[in-house]
Tab-separated table of N, CA, C and O in Angstrom:
chain	number	residue	atom	x	y	z
G	1	UNK	N	-25.380	0.693	9.311
G	1	UNK	CA	-24.638	-0.418	8.367
G	1	UNK	C	-24.239	0.304	6.964
G	1	UNK	O	-24.822	0.666	6.234
G	2	UNK	N	-22.921	-0.079	6.827
G	2	UNK	CA	-22.289	0.999	5.867
G	2	UNK	C	-22.577	-0.663	4.552
G	2	UNK	O	-22.479	-1.620	4.491
G	3	UNK	N	-22.563	0.248	3.171
G	3	UNK	CA	-22.788	-0.392	2.167
G	3	UNK	C	-21.720	-0.913	1.305
G	3	UNK	O	-21.831	-1.524	0.408
G	4	UNK	N	-20.647	-0.019	2.058
G	4	UNK	CA	-19.226	-0.802	1.184
G	4	UNK	C	-19.032	-2.160	1.496
G	4	UNK	O	-18.836	-2.254	2.428
G	5	UNK	N	-18.279	-2.850	0.533
G	5	UNK	CA	-17.732	-3.900	0.802
G	5	UNK	C	-16.203	-4.195	1.508
G	5	UNK	O	-15.981	-2.702	1.481
G	6	UNK	N	-15.839	-4.747	2.206
G	6	UNK	CA	-14.750	-5.039	2.980
G	6	UNK	C	-13.406	-4.704	1.707
G	6	UNK	O	-12.403	-3.646	1.576
G	7	UNK	N	-13.425	-4.747	0.066
G	7	UNK	CA	-12.207	-4.837	-0.578
G	7	UNK	C	-12.689	-3.293	-1.101
G	7	UNK	O	-11.473	-2.811	-1.472
G	8	UNK	N	-13.951	-2.726	-1.081
G	8	UNK	CA	-14.175	-0.935	-1.311
G	8	UNK	C	-13.028	-0.310	-0.048
G	8	UNK	O	-12.661	0.663	-0.258
G	9	UNK	N	-13.641	-1.078	0.913
G	9	UNK	CA	-12.415	-0.132	1.835
G	9	UNK	C	-10.957	-0.025	1.784
G	9	UNK	O	-10.567	1.154	2.396
G	10	UNK	N	-10.765	-1.770	1.033
G	10	UNK	CA	-9.520	-1.388	0.737
G	10	UNK	C	-8.834	-0.953	0.136
G	10	UNK	O	-7.594	-0.086	0.271
G	11	UNK	N	-9.708	-0.698	-0.806
G	11	UNK	CA	-9.363	0.338	-1.704
G	11	UNK	C	-9.105	2.004	-1.504
G	11	UNK	O	-7.979	2.348	-2.028
G	12	UNK	N	-10.244	2.165	-1.269
G	12	UNK	CA	-10.438	3.372	-0.507
G	12	UNK	C	-8.950	3.406	0.318
G	12	UNK	O	-7.583	4.661	0.059
G	13	UNK	N	-8.766	2.959	1.255
G	13	UNK	CA	-7.527	3.374	1.955
G	13	UNK	C	-6.440	2.897	1.339
G	13	UNK	O	-4.747	4.067	1.139
G	14	UNK	N	-5.950	1.997	0.256
G	14	UNK	CA	-4.693	1.835	-0.792
G	14	UNK	C	-4.718	3.070	-1.449
G	14	UNK	O	-3.362	3.395	-1.910
G	15	UNK	N	-5.625	3.734	-1.886
G	15	UNK	CA	-6.070	5.065	-2.558
G	15	UNK	C	-5.630	6.392	-1.717
G	15	UNK	O	-4.057	6.883	-2.425
G	16	UNK	N	-5.721	5.756	-0.563
G	16	UNK	CA	-4.706	7.281	0.441
G	16	UNK	C	-3.240	6.910	0.635
G	16	UNK	O	-3.320	8.005	0.735
G	17	UNK	N	-3.496	5.963	0.627
G	17	UNK	CA	-1.699	6.017	0.950
G	17	UNK	C	-1.036	6.391	-0.484
G	17	UNK	O	-0.183	6.765	-0.485
G	18	UNK	N	-1.740	5.874	-1.504
G	18	UNK	CA	-1.099	6.449	-2.852
G	18	UNK	C	-0.930	7.676	-3.108
G	18	UNK	O	0.104	8.600	-3.765
G	19	UNK	N	-2.379	8.339	-2.663
G	19	UNK	CA	-2.361	10.254	-2.253
G	19	UNK	C	-1.341	11.153	-1.893
G	19	UNK	O	-0.215	11.553	-2.361
G	20	UNK	N	-0.886	9.953	-0.809
G	20	UNK	CA	0.596	10.286	-0.015
G	20	UNK	C	2.093	10.726	-0.674
G	20	UNK	O	2.336	11.502	-0.710
G	21	UNK	N	1.824	9.450	-1.500
G	21	UNK	CA	3.252	9.005	-1.818
G	21	UNK	C	3.293	9.530	-3.303
G	21	UNK	O	4.566	9.883	-4.377
G	22	UNK	N	2.143	10.344	-3.698
G	22	UNK	CA	2.159	11.103	-5.500
G	22	UNK	C	3.061	11.886	-5.274
G	22	UNK	O	3.205	12.233	-6.729
G	23	UNK	N	3.631	12.767	-4.668
G	23	UNK	CA	4.784	13.838	-4.483
G	23	UNK	C	5.956	13.367	-4.653
G	23	UNK	O	7.017	14.211	-5.105
G	24	UNK	N	5.881	12.340	-4.766
G	24	UNK	CA	7.568	11.420	-4.996
G	24	UNK	C	8.048	11.166	-6.786
G	24	UNK	O	7.018	10.890	-7.054
G	25	UNK	N	8.882	11.102	-6.623
G	25	UNK	CA	8.932	10.060	-8.235
G	25	UNK	C	8.286	8.815	-8.354
G	25	UNK	O	8.109	8.244	-7.256
G	26	UNK	N	7.799	9.018	-9.293
G	26	UNK	CA	6.798	7.581	-9.498
G	26	UNK	C	7.121	6.029	-9.260
G	26	UNK	O	6.529	5.609	-8.331
G	27	UNK	N	8.360	5.808	-9.483
G	27	UNK	CA	9.239	4.766	-8.816
G	27	UNK	C	9.181	4.332	-7.308
G	27	UNK	O	9.272	3.528	-6.862
G	28	UNK	N	9.751	5.733	-6.637
G	28	UNK	CA	10.233	5.543	-5.729
G	28	UNK	C	8.431	5.675	-4.883
G	28	UNK	O	8.115	5.024	-3.473
G	29	UNK	N	7.476	5.892	-6.137
G	29	UNK	CA	6.087	6.080	-4.979
G	29	UNK	C	5.787	4.850	-5.105
G	29	UNK	O	4.896	4.316	-4.256
G	30	UNK	N	5.790	3.816	-5.876
G	30	UNK	CA	5.210	3.120	-6.264
G	30	UNK	C	5.669	1.775	-5.017
G	30	UNK	O	5.116	1.095	-4.204
G	31	UNK	N	7.494	1.971	-4.868
G	31	UNK	CA	7.634	1.471	-3.691
G	31	UNK	C	7.339	1.766	-2.846
G	31	UNK	O	7.102	0.938	-1.356
G	32	UNK	N	6.952	3.181	-2.229
G	32	UNK	CA	6.318	3.474	-0.748
G	32	UNK	C	5.415	2.612	-0.660
G	32	UNK	O	4.860	2.768	0.130
G	33	UNK	N	4.128	2.624	-1.832
G	33	UNK	CA	2.992	2.244	-1.328
G	33	UNK	C	3.441	0.548	-1.392
G	33	UNK	O	2.073	-0.198	-0.600
G	34	UNK	N	3.701	-0.222	-2.107
G	34	UNK	CA	4.027	-1.312	-1.825
G	34	UNK	C	4.856	-1.334	-0.695
G	34	UNK	O	4.093	-2.413	0.579
G	35	UNK	N	5.761	-0.783	0.089
G	35	UNK	CA	6.089	-1.350	1.134
G	35	UNK	C	5.073	-0.857	2.665
G	35	UNK	O	5.139	-1.651	3.411
G	36	UNK	N	4.459	-0.069	2.228
G	36	UNK	CA	3.674	0.814	3.345
G	36	UNK	C	2.777	-0.205	3.154
G	36	UNK	O	2.214	-1.128	4.719
G	37	UNK	N	2.186	-0.589	2.828
G	37	UNK	CA	1.259	-1.870	2.617
G	37	UNK	C	1.364	-3.446	3.016
G	37	UNK	O	1.070	-4.161	3.864
G	38	UNK	N	2.476	-3.392	2.462
G	38	UNK	CA	3.381	-5.378	3.532
G	38	UNK	C	3.829	-5.002	4.675
G	38	UNK	O	3.824	-6.119	5.118
G	39	UNK	N	4.281	-3.900	4.797
G	39	UNK	CA	4.741	-3.556	6.478
G	39	UNK	C	3.488	-3.191	7.760
G	39	UNK	O	3.488	-3.844	8.472
G	40	UNK	N	2.230	-2.337	7.005
G	40	UNK	CA	1.027	-2.603	8.042
G	40	UNK	C	0.129	-2.978	7.664
G	40	UNK	O	-0.851	-2.782	8.569
G	41	UNK	N	-0.240	-3.865	6.600
G	41	UNK	CA	-1.575	-4.934	6.263
G	41	UNK	C	-0.974	-6.087	7.112
G	41	UNK	O	-0.124	-6.422	6.790
G	42	UNK	N	-2.149	-6.944	7.045
G	42	UNK	CA	-1.840	-8.261	7.217
G	42	UNK	C	-2.354	-8.724	6.095
G	42	UNK	O	-2.811	-8.308	5.098
G	43	UNK	N	-1.670	-10.263	6.301
G	43	UNK	CA	-1.690	-10.838	4.602
G	43	UNK	C	-2.844	-10.992	3.877
G	43	UNK	O	-3.263	-10.972	2.859
G	44	UNK	N	-4.162	-11.265	4.852
G	44	UNK	CA	-5.534	-11.496	4.346
G	44	UNK	C	-5.912	-9.941	3.802
G	44	UNK	O	-6.556	-10.072	2.778
G	45	UNK	N	-5.935	-8.793	4.087
G	45	UNK	CA	-6.069	-7.522	3.889
G	45	UNK	C	-5.225	-7.569	2.118
G	45	UNK	O	-6.039	-7.305	0.975
G	46	UNK	N	-4.081	-7.614	1.963
G	46	UNK	CA	-3.014	-7.593	1.110
G	46	UNK	C	-4.108	-8.810	0.264
G	46	UNK	O	-4.274	-8.285	-1.319
G	47	UNK	N	-4.059	-9.745	0.220
G	47	UNK	CA	-4.345	-10.846	-0.956
G	47	UNK	C	-5.997	-10.429	-1.403
G	47	UNK	O	-6.636	-10.674	-2.396
G	48	UNK	N	-6.992	-9.989	-0.260
G	48	UNK	CA	-8.497	-9.497	-1.074
G	48	UNK	C	-8.544	-8.237	-1.380
G	48	UNK	O	-8.949	-8.396	-3.191
G	49	UNK	N	-7.150	-7.693	-1.494
G	49	UNK	CA	-6.996	-6.102	-2.318
G	49	UNK	C	-6.880	-6.486	-3.627
G	49	UNK	O	-7.163	-6.390	-4.786
G	50	UNK	N	-5.497	-7.241	-3.729
G	50	UNK	CA	-4.729	-7.954	-5.055
G	50	UNK	C	-6.087	-8.973	-5.906
G	50	UNK	O	-6.010	-8.337	-7.114
G	51	UNK	N	-6.602	-9.597	-5.089
G	51	UNK	CA	-8.246	-10.617	-5.330
G	51	UNK	C	-8.725	-9.655	-6.360
G	51	UNK	O	-9.863	-10.084	-7.625
G	52	UNK	N	-9.327	-8.215	-5.560
G	52	UNK	CA	-10.196	-7.640	-6.718
G	52	UNK	C	-10.056	-6.433	-7.150
G	52	UNK	O	-10.812	-5.951	-7.913
G	53	UNK	N	-8.652	-5.696	-7.210
G	53	UNK	CA	-8.050	-5.126	-7.862
G	53	UNK	C	-8.421	-5.195	-9.802
G	53	UNK	O	-8.875	-4.254	-10.035
G	54	UNK	N	-8.349	-6.431	-10.328
G	54	UNK	CA	-8.969	-6.955	-12.017
G	54	UNK	C	-10.448	-6.054	-11.847
G	54	UNK	O	-10.624	-5.449	-13.347
G	55	UNK	N	-11.017	-5.980	-11.404
G	55	UNK	CA	-12.624	-5.922	-11.605
G	55	UNK	C	-12.683	-4.509	-11.173
G	55	UNK	O	-13.760	-3.465	-11.337
G	56	UNK	N	-11.885	-3.549	-10.060
G	56	UNK	CA	-11.889	-2.119	-9.824
G	56	UNK	C	-11.517	-1.267	-11.129
G	56	UNK	O	-12.098	-0.254	-10.584
G	57	UNK	N	-10.401	-1.677	-12.053
G	57	UNK	CA	-10.154	-0.894	-13.015
G	57	UNK	C	-9.331	0.626	-12.636
G	57	UNK	O	-8.601	0.216	-12.092
G	58	UNK	N	-10.347	1.241	-12.778
G	58	UNK	CA	-9.845	2.648	-12.742
G	58	UNK	C	-10.209	3.668	-11.816
G	58	UNK	O	-9.534	4.149	-11.430
G	59	UNK	N	-10.751	2.788	-10.710
G	59	UNK	CA	-11.083	3.178	-9.520
G	59	UNK	C	-10.125	2.639	-8.921
G	59	UNK	O	-9.776	4.072	-7.509
G	60	UNK	N	-9.184	1.973	-8.632
G	60	UNK	CA	-7.865	1.940	-8.062
G	60	UNK	C	-6.823	2.890	-8.770
G	60	UNK	O	-6.336	2.608	-10.023
G	61	UNK	N	-6.016	3.682	-8.010
G	61	UNK	CA	-4.951	4.701	-8.612
G	61	UNK	C	-3.867	3.606	-8.402
G	61	UNK	O	-3.331	2.432	-8.792
G	62	UNK	N	-3.422	4.410	-10.203
G	62	UNK	CA	-2.187	3.471	-10.738
G	62	UNK	C	-0.744	2.771	-10.000
G	62	UNK	O	-0.377	2.439	-10.202
G	63	UNK	N	-0.866	3.779	-8.684
G	63	UNK	CA	0.292	3.461	-7.998
G	63	UNK	C	0.552	2.181	-7.302
G	63	UNK	O	0.856	1.584	-6.689
G	64	UNK	N	-0.804	2.205	-7.057
G	64	UNK	CA	-1.557	0.537	-5.998
G	64	UNK	C	-1.642	-0.367	-7.183
G	64	UNK	O	-0.951	-1.176	-6.978
G	65	UNK	N	-2.487	0.054	-7.686
G	65	UNK	CA	-1.911	-1.268	-9.524
G	65	UNK	C	-0.768	-1.897	-9.391
G	65	UNK	O	-0.540	-2.600	-9.728
G	66	UNK	N	0.193	-0.705	-9.786
G	66	UNK	CA	2.100	-1.066	-10.111
G	66	UNK	C	1.976	-1.851	-8.763
G	66	UNK	O	3.273	-2.478	-8.856
G	67	UNK	N	1.855	-0.642	-7.516
G	67	UNK	CA	2.502	-1.712	-6.300
G	67	UNK	C	2.009	-2.956	-6.332
G	67	UNK	O	2.754	-3.801	-5.578
G	68	UNK	N	0.954	-2.960	-6.286
G	68	UNK	CA	0.475	-5.108	-6.429
G	68	UNK	C	0.526	-5.766	-7.137
G	68	UNK	O	-0.027	-6.977	-7.229
G	69	UNK	N	1.320	-5.215	-8.175
G	69	UNK	CA	1.089	-6.132	-9.299
G	69	UNK	C	1.722	-7.692	-9.416
G	69	UNK	O	1.512	-8.477	-10.274
G	70	UNK	N	2.397	-7.673	-8.270
G	70	UNK	CA	2.979	-8.976	-8.339
G	70	UNK	C	4.595	-8.845	-8.039
G	70	UNK	O	5.407	-9.435	-6.940
G	71	UNK	N	5.186	-8.145	-8.544
G	71	UNK	CA	7.076	-8.372	-8.515
G	71	UNK	C	7.428	-6.936	-7.514
G	71	UNK	O	6.457	-5.777	-7.269
G	72	UNK	N	8.440	-7.278	-6.455
G	72	UNK	CA	8.497	-6.440	-5.868
G	72	UNK	C	9.202	-5.705	-6.692
G	72	UNK	O	9.914	-5.465	-7.269
G	73	UNK	N	8.668	-4.047	-6.282
G	73	UNK	CA	9.766	-2.775	-7.003
G	73	UNK	C	11.175	-2.831	-6.654
G	73	UNK	O	11.048	-3.101	-5.638
G	74	UNK	N	11.582	-1.938	-7.818
G	74	UNK	CA	13.062	-2.364	-7.833
G	74	UNK	C	13.364	-1.329	-6.872
G	74	UNK	O	14.867	-0.429	-6.296
G	75	UNK	N	13.024	-0.084	-7.324
G	75	UNK	CA	13.275	1.420	-6.467
G	75	UNK	C	13.280	1.539	-4.624
G	75	UNK	O	12.722	0.378	-4.330
G	76	UNK	N	13.883	2.512	-4.596
G	76	UNK	CA	13.972	2.610	-3.441
G	76	UNK	C	12.450	2.851	-2.465
G	76	UNK	O	12.580	3.940	-3.139
G	77	UNK	N	12.146	3.064	-1.418
G	77	UNK	CA	11.177	3.246	-0.781
G	77	UNK	C	11.565	4.586	-0.143
G	77	UNK	O	12.791	4.577	0.994
G	78	UNK	N	10.868	5.903	-0.412
G	78	UNK	CA	10.954	7.213	0.312
G	78	UNK	C	10.833	6.643	1.870
G	78	UNK	O	11.363	8.010	2.493
G	79	UNK	N	10.311	6.181	2.556
G	79	UNK	CA	10.108	5.529	4.021
G	79	UNK	C	10.884	5.707	4.417
G	79	UNK	O	12.400	4.353	4.046
G	80	UNK	N	12.001	6.695	5.473
G	80	UNK	CA	12.803	6.126	6.429
G	80	UNK	C	13.165	4.574	6.888
G	80	UNK	O	12.211	4.313	7.410
G	81	UNK	N	13.938	3.438	6.790
G	81	UNK	CA	14.204	2.550	6.722
G	81	UNK	C	13.632	1.712	8.845
G	81	UNK	O	13.024	0.905	8.919
G	82	UNK	N	13.851	3.133	10.038
G	82	UNK	CA	13.083	2.988	10.770
G	82	UNK	C	11.643	2.055	11.139
G	82	UNK	O	10.998	2.164	11.917
G	83	UNK	N	11.255	2.965	9.975
G	83	UNK	CA	9.528	3.192	9.769
G	83	UNK	C	9.121	2.176	9.097
G	83	UNK	O	8.111	1.734	8.750
G	84	UNK	N	9.864	1.477	8.089
G	84	UNK	CA	9.393	0.827	7.137
G	84	UNK	C	9.133	-0.319	7.230
G	84	UNK	O	8.149	-1.027	6.280
G	85	UNK	N	9.747	-1.366	7.744
G	85	UNK	CA	9.545	-2.539	8.174
G	85	UNK	C	9.287	-2.545	9.668
G	85	UNK	O	10.541	-3.688	10.283
G	86	UNK	N	8.563	-1.754	10.326
G	86	UNK	CA	8.329	-2.208	11.723
G	86	UNK	C	8.835	-3.588	12.312
G	86	UNK	O	9.347	-3.959	13.153
G	87	UNK	N	8.133	-4.525	12.147
G	87	UNK	CA	7.446	-5.828	12.547
G	87	UNK	C	9.177	-6.350	12.556
G	87	UNK	O	9.253	-7.495	13.150
G	88	UNK	N	9.823	-6.203	11.525
G	88	UNK	CA	11.578	-6.781	11.223
G	88	UNK	C	11.804	-6.162	12.549
G	88	UNK	O	13.310	-6.593	12.521
G	89	UNK	N	12.046	-4.735	13.240
G	89	UNK	CA	13.131	-4.529	13.954
G	89	UNK	C	12.530	-4.339	15.431
G	89	UNK	O	13.515	-4.108	16.113
G	90	UNK	N	11.751	-5.233	15.693
G	90	UNK	CA	11.735	-5.414	17.094
G	90	UNK	C	10.361	-4.322	18.016
G	90	UNK	O	10.663	-3.209	17.346
G	91	UNK	N	10.037	-4.359	18.871
G	91	UNK	CA	9.531	-3.753	19.534
G	91	UNK	C	10.136	-2.354	20.106
G	91	UNK	O	11.871	-2.206	19.886
G	92	UNK	N	9.183	-1.333	19.406
G	92	UNK	CA	9.369	0.696	20.036
G	92	UNK	C	10.441	0.889	18.873
G	92	UNK	O	10.245	1.869	18.878
G	93	UNK	N	10.641	0.107	17.986
G	93	UNK	CA	10.819	0.266	16.543
G	93	UNK	C	9.859	1.628	16.097
G	93	UNK	O	10.720	2.344	14.754
G	94	UNK	N	9.018	0.964	15.480
G	94	UNK	CA	7.649	1.953	14.679
G	94	UNK	C	7.463	3.121	16.046
G	94	UNK	O	7.336	3.061	17.338
G	95	UNK	N	7.153	4.301	14.788
G	95	UNK	CA	6.915	6.082	15.353
G	95	UNK	C	5.242	5.847	16.016
G	95	UNK	O	4.506	6.817	15.961
G	96	UNK	N	4.388	4.488	15.253
G	96	UNK	CA	3.286	4.225	15.599
G	96	UNK	C	2.377	4.269	16.529
G	96	UNK	O	2.565	2.912	17.325
G	97	UNK	N	2.520	5.011	17.635
G	97	UNK	CA	2.318	5.306	18.978
G	97	UNK	C	2.349	4.254	20.164
G	97	UNK	O	2.279	2.698	20.654
């Protein structure tokens, strides 16, 4: 059994998402992280990570910290619209298997 807490696992996943978006301009990257997490994570997962972020300090990528700070990012996400919010587009809208 792993010694990692749920919050540590969520942070690892969020940091991986941030790594993916790191090559985009910063504001687009923040929007991309925010959109990905809110589209594909459950509200419980998001809440757990948001609650744990203050304690995580520098372990949390700066893009993750900014993406989950509260206000919705103003920039447009670089993720194409058809996969950005699959739950809003109906069945078959996502390219995820």
